[in-house]
Coordinates of C-alpha atoms in Angstrom, one line a residue:
M1 CA 79.7 -221.5 35.7
K2 CA 81.6 -218.3 35.6
P3 CA 80.6 -215.7 33.0
K4 CA 83.2 -215.3 30.3
R5 CA 85.3 -212.2 30.9
S6 CA 85.3 -209.8 28.0
S7 CA 88.6 -208.8 26.5
P8 CA 89.8 -205.2 27.2
F9 CA 90.7 -205.0 23.5
L10 CA 87.0 -205.2 22.4
D11 CA 84.9 -202.4 23.8
P12 CA 81.1 -202.7 23.6
A13 CA 80.9 -200.2 20.7
A14 CA 83.3 -202.2 18.7
R15 CA 81.3 -205.4 19.3
T16 CA 78.1 -203.6 18.3
L17 CA 79.5 -202.3 15.1
A18 CA 81.4 -205.5 14.2
G19 CA 79.6 -205.9 11.0
A20 CA 79.3 -202.3 10.0
R21 CA 82.4 -200.9 8.2
Q22 CA 82.1 -197.1 8.3
P23 CA 84.2 -194.9 6.1
A24 CA 86.7 -192.7 7.9
E25 CA 86.0 -189.0 7.6
D26 CA 88.5 -186.7 6.0
K27 CA 87.8 -183.9 8.5
P28 CA 87.6 -184.1 12.3
R29 CA 84.2 -185.0 13.7
S30 CA 84.2 -182.0 16.0
A31 CA 86.1 -178.7 16.5
T32 CA 88.7 -180.7 18.4
E33 CA 90.3 -183.6 16.6
R34 CA 91.1 -186.4 19.0
F35 CA 94.2 -188.4 18.5
G36 CA 95.2 -191.6 20.2
F37 CA 98.8 -192.8 20.3
L38 CA 99.4 -196.5 20.9
L39 CA 102.8 -196.7 22.4
M40 CA 104.5 -200.1 21.8
P41 CA 107.3 -201.3 24.0
E42 CA 110.7 -200.1 22.7
F43 CA 109.1 -197.4 20.6
S44 CA 111.1 -194.5 19.2
M45 CA 110.9 -191.4 21.3
L46 CA 112.0 -189.2 18.4
S47 CA 109.2 -190.6 16.2
F48 CA 106.6 -190.1 19.0
A49 CA 107.7 -186.5 19.8
S50 CA 107.8 -185.6 16.1
M51 CA 104.1 -186.5 15.8
L52 CA 102.8 -185.2 19.1
E53 CA 104.6 -181.9 19.5
P54 CA 103.2 -180.3 16.4
L55 CA 99.7 -180.9 17.8
R56 CA 100.6 -179.1 21.0
M57 CA 102.2 -176.2 19.2
A58 CA 99.2 -175.9 16.8
N59 CA 97.0 -175.4 19.9
R60 CA 99.4 -172.9 21.4
V61 CA 99.9 -170.8 18.3
S62 CA 96.2 -170.8 17.3
K63 CA 95.0 -170.2 20.9
K64 CA 92.4 -172.9 20.2
S65 CA 91.9 -176.5 21.3
L66 CA 92.3 -177.8 17.7
Y67 CA 93.7 -181.2 18.9
D68 CA 93.4 -183.5 21.9
W69 CA 95.5 -186.6 22.5
Q70 CA 95.5 -189.7 24.7
L71 CA 98.1 -192.4 25.2
F72 CA 97.4 -196.1 25.1
S73 CA 99.6 -199.2 25.7
P74 CA 99.1 -202.8 24.6
D75 CA 98.4 -204.1 28.1
N76 CA 97.1 -200.9 29.7
G77 CA 100.3 -200.7 31.7
V78 CA 103.5 -198.7 31.9
V79 CA 105.4 -198.8 28.6
R80 CA 109.1 -197.9 28.0
P81 CA 110.6 -196.6 24.7
S82 CA 114.0 -197.7 23.5
N83 CA 115.6 -195.0 25.7
G84 CA 114.0 -196.6 28.9
I85 CA 111.9 -193.6 30.1
E86 CA 108.6 -194.8 31.5
F87 CA 105.2 -193.6 30.1
S88 CA 101.9 -194.3 31.7
P89 CA 98.8 -194.6 29.4
T90 CA 96.2 -191.9 30.0
R91 CA 93.4 -194.2 28.7
K92 CA 92.6 -197.9 28.8
L93 CA 92.2 -199.6 25.5
E94 CA 88.5 -200.2 26.1
N95 CA 88.0 -196.5 26.6
S96 CA 88.7 -195.4 23.0
T97 CA 85.2 -194.7 21.7
D98 CA 85.7 -191.0 21.1
I99 CA 89.1 -190.9 19.2
D100 CA 89.2 -189.8 15.5
T101 CA 92.7 -191.0 14.7
L102 CA 94.9 -193.6 16.2
I103 CA 98.7 -193.7 15.5
V104 CA 100.7 -196.8 16.3
V105 CA 104.1 -195.8 17.5
A106 CA 106.8 -198.5 17.4
G107 CA 110.5 -199.0 17.1
I108 CA 112.7 -202.0 18.0
N109 CA 111.0 -205.5 17.9
P110 CA 107.6 -204.1 16.8
L111 CA 105.9 -207.5 16.6
K112 CA 107.2 -208.9 19.9
H113 CA 104.3 -207.4 21.9
S114 CA 101.7 -207.5 19.1
N115 CA 99.1 -210.2 19.4
G116 CA 95.7 -211.3 18.1
E117 CA 93.7 -209.4 20.7
L118 CA 95.5 -206.1 19.9
H119 CA 94.9 -206.7 16.2
A120 CA 91.2 -207.3 16.9
W121 CA 91.1 -204.0 18.8
L122 CA 92.6 -202.2 15.9
R123 CA 90.2 -203.8 13.4
G124 CA 87.4 -202.7 15.7
L125 CA 88.5 -199.1 15.5
A126 CA 88.7 -199.4 11.7
R127 CA 85.1 -200.7 11.6
R128 CA 84.0 -197.6 13.6
G129 CA 85.6 -195.3 11.0
V130 CA 88.6 -194.3 13.1
R131 CA 91.5 -193.2 10.9
L132 CA 94.5 -195.5 11.5
G133 CA 98.2 -194.5 11.2
A134 CA 101.6 -195.6 12.1
T135 CA 105.1 -194.2 12.4
S136 CA 108.4 -196.0 12.0
T137 CA 107.9 -199.8 12.4
G138 CA 104.3 -199.3 13.6
A139 CA 103.3 -200.1 10.0
M140 CA 104.3 -203.7 10.7
I141 CA 101.6 -204.0 13.3
L142 CA 98.9 -202.6 11.1
A143 CA 100.1 -204.9 8.3
R144 CA 100.0 -208.0 10.6
A145 CA 96.4 -207.0 11.6
R146 CA 95.6 -207.0 7.8
L147 CA 94.7 -203.3 7.9
L148 CA 97.0 -202.1 5.2
N149 CA 96.1 -204.6 2.4
G150 CA 95.5 -202.6 -0.8
Y151 CA 96.8 -199.4 0.7
K152 CA 99.9 -197.3 -0.1
S153 CA 102.1 -197.4 2.9
T154 CA 105.7 -196.5 3.9
I155 CA 108.0 -197.6 6.7
H156 CA 111.6 -196.8 7.9
W157 CA 114.1 -197.4 5.1
E158 CA 115.9 -200.0 7.2
N159 CA 112.7 -202.1 7.2
L160 CA 111.5 -201.5 3.7
D161 CA 112.9 -204.6 2.0
G162 CA 111.7 -207.0 4.6
F163 CA 108.3 -205.3 4.6
R164 CA 107.9 -205.6 0.9
E165 CA 108.9 -209.3 0.9
Q166 CA 106.5 -210.1 3.8
Y167 CA 103.5 -208.1 2.7
P168 CA 103.1 -208.3 -1.1
N169 CA 99.5 -207.1 -0.9
I170 CA 100.6 -203.7 0.4
Q171 CA 101.9 -201.0 -1.9
A172 CA 105.0 -200.2 0.1
S173 CA 106.9 -197.1 -0.9
A174 CA 110.1 -195.3 0.3
E175 CA 108.2 -192.0 0.8
L176 CA 108.6 -189.9 3.9
F177 CA 104.9 -190.4 4.6
E178 CA 101.8 -191.7 2.8
C179 CA 98.2 -190.6 3.2
D180 CA 95.9 -193.1 1.5
R181 CA 92.2 -192.7 2.3
D182 CA 91.8 -193.5 6.0
R183 CA 95.4 -194.7 6.5
L184 CA 98.4 -192.6 7.5
T185 CA 101.9 -194.0 7.6
C186 CA 105.2 -192.3 8.3
S187 CA 108.8 -193.5 7.9
G188 CA 109.7 -192.3 11.4
G189 CA 112.2 -190.0 13.0
T190 CA 111.7 -186.3 12.1
A191 CA 109.4 -187.3 9.1
G192 CA 106.6 -187.1 11.6
L193 CA 107.0 -183.4 11.7
D194 CA 106.4 -183.2 7.9
L195 CA 103.3 -185.5 8.1
M196 CA 101.7 -183.5 10.9
M197 CA 102.4 -180.2 9.1
H198 CA 100.7 -181.7 6.1
L199 CA 97.6 -182.6 8.2
I200 CA 97.6 -179.2 10.0
S201 CA 97.8 -177.5 6.6
L202 CA 94.9 -179.5 5.2
H203 CA 92.5 -178.9 8.1
H204 CA 93.6 -175.4 9.3
G205 CA 95.6 -173.8 6.5
K206 CA 99.2 -173.3 5.4
A207 CA 99.7 -170.2 7.6
L208 CA 99.2 -172.2 10.8
A209 CA 101.4 -175.1 9.5
H210 CA 104.2 -172.7 8.7
S211 CA 103.9 -171.1 12.2
V212 CA 104.1 -174.5 13.8
A213 CA 107.1 -175.4 11.6
E214 CA 108.9 -172.2 12.8
Q215 CA 108.2 -173.1 16.4
C216 CA 109.8 -176.5 15.7
I217 CA 112.8 -174.7 14.0
H218 CA 111.9 -176.8 11.0
P219 CA 112.3 -174.2 8.3
Q220 CA 111.6 -176.4 5.3
I221 CA 108.5 -178.6 5.4
R222 CA 109.4 -181.6 3.3
L223 CA 107.0 -183.2 0.8
A224 CA 105.9 -186.8 1.0
H225 CA 108.2 -187.8 -1.9
D226 CA 111.4 -186.3 -0.4
L227 CA 114.1 -188.9 0.2
Q228 CA 114.2 -190.8 3.5
R229 CA 118.0 -191.5 3.2
M230 CA 120.9 -189.3 2.5
A231 CA 121.9 -189.1 -1.1
L232 CA 124.5 -191.8 -2.1
P233 CA 127.4 -189.3 -2.5
V234 CA 126.9 -188.1 1.1
R235 CA 126.2 -191.5 2.5
L236 CA 129.4 -193.0 1.0
S237 CA 131.5 -189.9 0.9
I238 CA 132.1 -190.2 -2.8
D239 CA 131.8 -187.5 -5.4
H240 CA 132.7 -189.3 -8.6
P241 CA 129.5 -189.3 -10.7
K242 CA 130.3 -192.5 -12.6
L243 CA 131.1 -194.4 -9.3
V244 CA 127.8 -193.1 -7.8
A245 CA 126.0 -194.4 -10.9
A246 CA 127.6 -197.8 -10.5
V247 CA 126.7 -198.1 -6.9
S248 CA 123.1 -196.9 -7.7
H249 CA 122.8 -199.8 -10.2
M250 CA 124.0 -202.2 -7.6
E251 CA 121.4 -201.0 -5.1
T252 CA 118.6 -201.6 -7.6
H253 CA 119.8 -205.1 -8.6
L254 CA 120.4 -206.9 -5.3
E255 CA 118.0 -209.8 -6.2
D256 CA 119.3 -210.1 -9.8
P257 CA 123.0 -209.1 -9.6
L258 CA 124.6 -207.6 -12.6
S259 CA 128.1 -208.7 -13.7
C260 CA 130.9 -206.3 -13.0
T261 CA 131.4 -206.0 -16.8
T262 CA 127.8 -204.8 -17.2
L263 CA 128.1 -202.4 -14.3
A264 CA 131.2 -200.9 -15.8
E265 CA 129.5 -200.4 -19.1
L266 CA 126.4 -198.9 -17.5
A267 CA 128.6 -196.4 -15.7
G268 CA 130.6 -195.6 -18.8
L269 CA 133.9 -196.9 -17.5
S270 CA 136.5 -199.3 -18.7
Q271 CA 137.0 -202.5 -16.6
R272 CA 140.3 -201.2 -15.4
Q273 CA 138.9 -197.7 -14.4
F274 CA 136.0 -199.4 -12.7
E275 CA 138.2 -201.6 -10.5
R276 CA 140.6 -198.7 -9.7
L277 CA 137.8 -196.3 -8.7
F278 CA 136.2 -198.9 -6.3
Q279 CA 139.6 -199.7 -4.7
E280 CA 140.6 -196.1 -4.3
R281 CA 137.3 -194.6 -3.2
L282 CA 135.6 -197.4 -1.4
G283 CA 138.5 -199.7 -0.3
A284 CA 137.2 -202.9 -1.9
T285 CA 136.9 -204.5 -5.3
P286 CA 133.5 -204.0 -7.0
A287 CA 132.6 -207.7 -6.5
R288 CA 133.3 -207.6 -2.8
F289 CA 131.5 -204.3 -2.3
Y290 CA 128.5 -205.6 -4.2
K291 CA 128.4 -208.9 -2.3
R292 CA 128.5 -207.0 1.0
M293 CA 125.5 -204.9 0.0
R294 CA 123.5 -208.1 -0.8
L295 CA 124.5 -209.8 2.4
E296 CA 123.6 -206.7 4.5
R297 CA 120.2 -206.8 2.8
A298 CA 120.1 -210.5 3.8
T299 CA 120.6 -209.6 7.4
A300 CA 117.6 -207.3 7.3
L301 CA 115.4 -210.1 5.8
L302 CA 116.6 -212.6 8.4
E303 CA 115.8 -210.3 11.3
Q304 CA 112.6 -208.9 10.0
T305 CA 110.8 -211.6 8.1
P306 CA 109.8 -215.3 8.6
M307 CA 111.4 -216.1 5.1
S308 CA 113.4 -219.3 5.1
I309 CA 117.2 -219.1 4.8
F310 CA 116.9 -220.4 1.3
Q311 CA 114.3 -217.8 0.4
V312 CA 116.5 -215.0 1.8
G313 CA 119.4 -216.2 -0.2
I314 CA 117.4 -216.2 -3.4
A315 CA 116.0 -212.7 -2.6
C316 CA 119.6 -211.5 -2.3
G317 CA 120.9 -213.0 -5.5
F318 CA 122.4 -216.3 -4.4
A319 CA 121.7 -219.4 -6.4
S320 CA 121.9 -221.9 -3.5
A321 CA 121.5 -221.9 0.3
A322 CA 125.0 -223.4 0.5
H323 CA 126.6 -220.5 -1.4
F324 CA 124.6 -218.0 0.6
S325 CA 125.5 -219.5 4.0
S326 CA 129.2 -219.8 3.2
S327 CA 129.4 -216.2 1.8
Y328 CA 127.5 -214.9 4.9
Q329 CA 129.8 -216.9 7.3
Q330 CA 132.9 -215.6 5.5
L331 CA 131.8 -211.9 5.8
F332 CA 130.2 -211.8 9.2
G333 CA 131.9 -214.6 11.1
H334 CA 128.6 -216.5 11.8
S335 CA 125.9 -218.3 9.8
P336 CA 122.5 -217.1 8.8
S337 CA 121.0 -219.7 11.1
A338 CA 122.9 -218.2 14.0
V339 CA 121.0 -214.9 13.4
R340 CA 117.7 -216.7 13.6
L341 CA 118.8 -218.5 16.7
R342 CA 119.8 -215.2 18.4
L343 CA 116.4 -213.8 17.6
R344 CA 114.6 -216.8 19.0
T345 CA 116.6 -216.7 22.3
G346 CA 116.0 -213.0 22.7

C-alpha cells in the first residue's frame, strides 16, 4: 500500500500547530518583516505593484532591510495577471514557515482557482499567527476560507454589494482599506499605496512613510475612510445639487425603491422640475434612470454571488422573478439566466 502523499498546502508546521491558534503580532517578529504575496490567476497588476513597491522603496530610502517578500501561486506554478505577463513564484506553498504577513492578490474571477486545499493552507497560516491580508477581490478568497468572519473588511466598490449579500457575517465597508486586528484588506488599485504607507508609518514612523510617498509621487496619503469612488457630480458630470441629492437617495435605496414623488420631495423639487432635470442632465426619465441603477446592481449580484435569480430580483427591488426578468431582458437584450449560463460556460 502506497503511503498517502501529503498536500503541498499543509506544511509540517501547520499540521503540528493545527489546534493552537496563536495571536498575530502587531509588530514584525524580527528586524526584517517578511511578506508573502499569493498571486491568484488574473490578479490585478496595479493592485500588486501598489502594495509591493512601497516595501522596496522603504528599504531603499532607509538604507535598511526593513522588508523582505516572497511570491506564491496556488499551484506552485507560473501565474499570469489580467494583463498576461508571466510571474514565477519564488517559494512553494509548503515553504512558508517564516513569513509574518501574507497578502492575497486577486482580480478577475477570484474564486475560479480557489479550492479547499488552498483554504486549508490559509487557515494553517492563521493558526500560526501569520497576519493575513488581501487586496481587490482577494477578500473573497479569505471570506470563502472563513477567515474574515467577525472582522471589518473592505473590497473593490464594484464587488461590495455582492460581497455583503454573500457574507453577512463579515462587517464589509466601503473604506479604502481596513486594519482589524490580524487582518488587512484593501479595496485595490492605488489604495494599496495608502495601506502600505499606513503600515510603514506605524512601524517605522511618519517621516519614512512620507519619504516613500514622495518617491511614489503620491503627494497625499489618503486615510482609510477616504472615498473609493469619484464623487457623484464628477462621476455623472452633473453639478445641480438637488439632482445630485436625488441620485444619492436612489443609490441608497436600491433594494427598497422610493417613488419618484418621494424622491422629488426629498430633493426639494416639484414633480415637473424633477422630470425636467433628469431628462436634460441625464437623458432619461427618473424612473428609467432608477431602474437602470437597480438592474446594474443585479448584474453584479448575478456575476458575483450564488444567489438565485429570484433572490437577486428581490435584492434589487423587484416584487417578482417575472417582473425582474422581463425588465432585465428589455434593458440588456438578454435574460438573467443567460448571464448565469455565460458564467458556467466560461
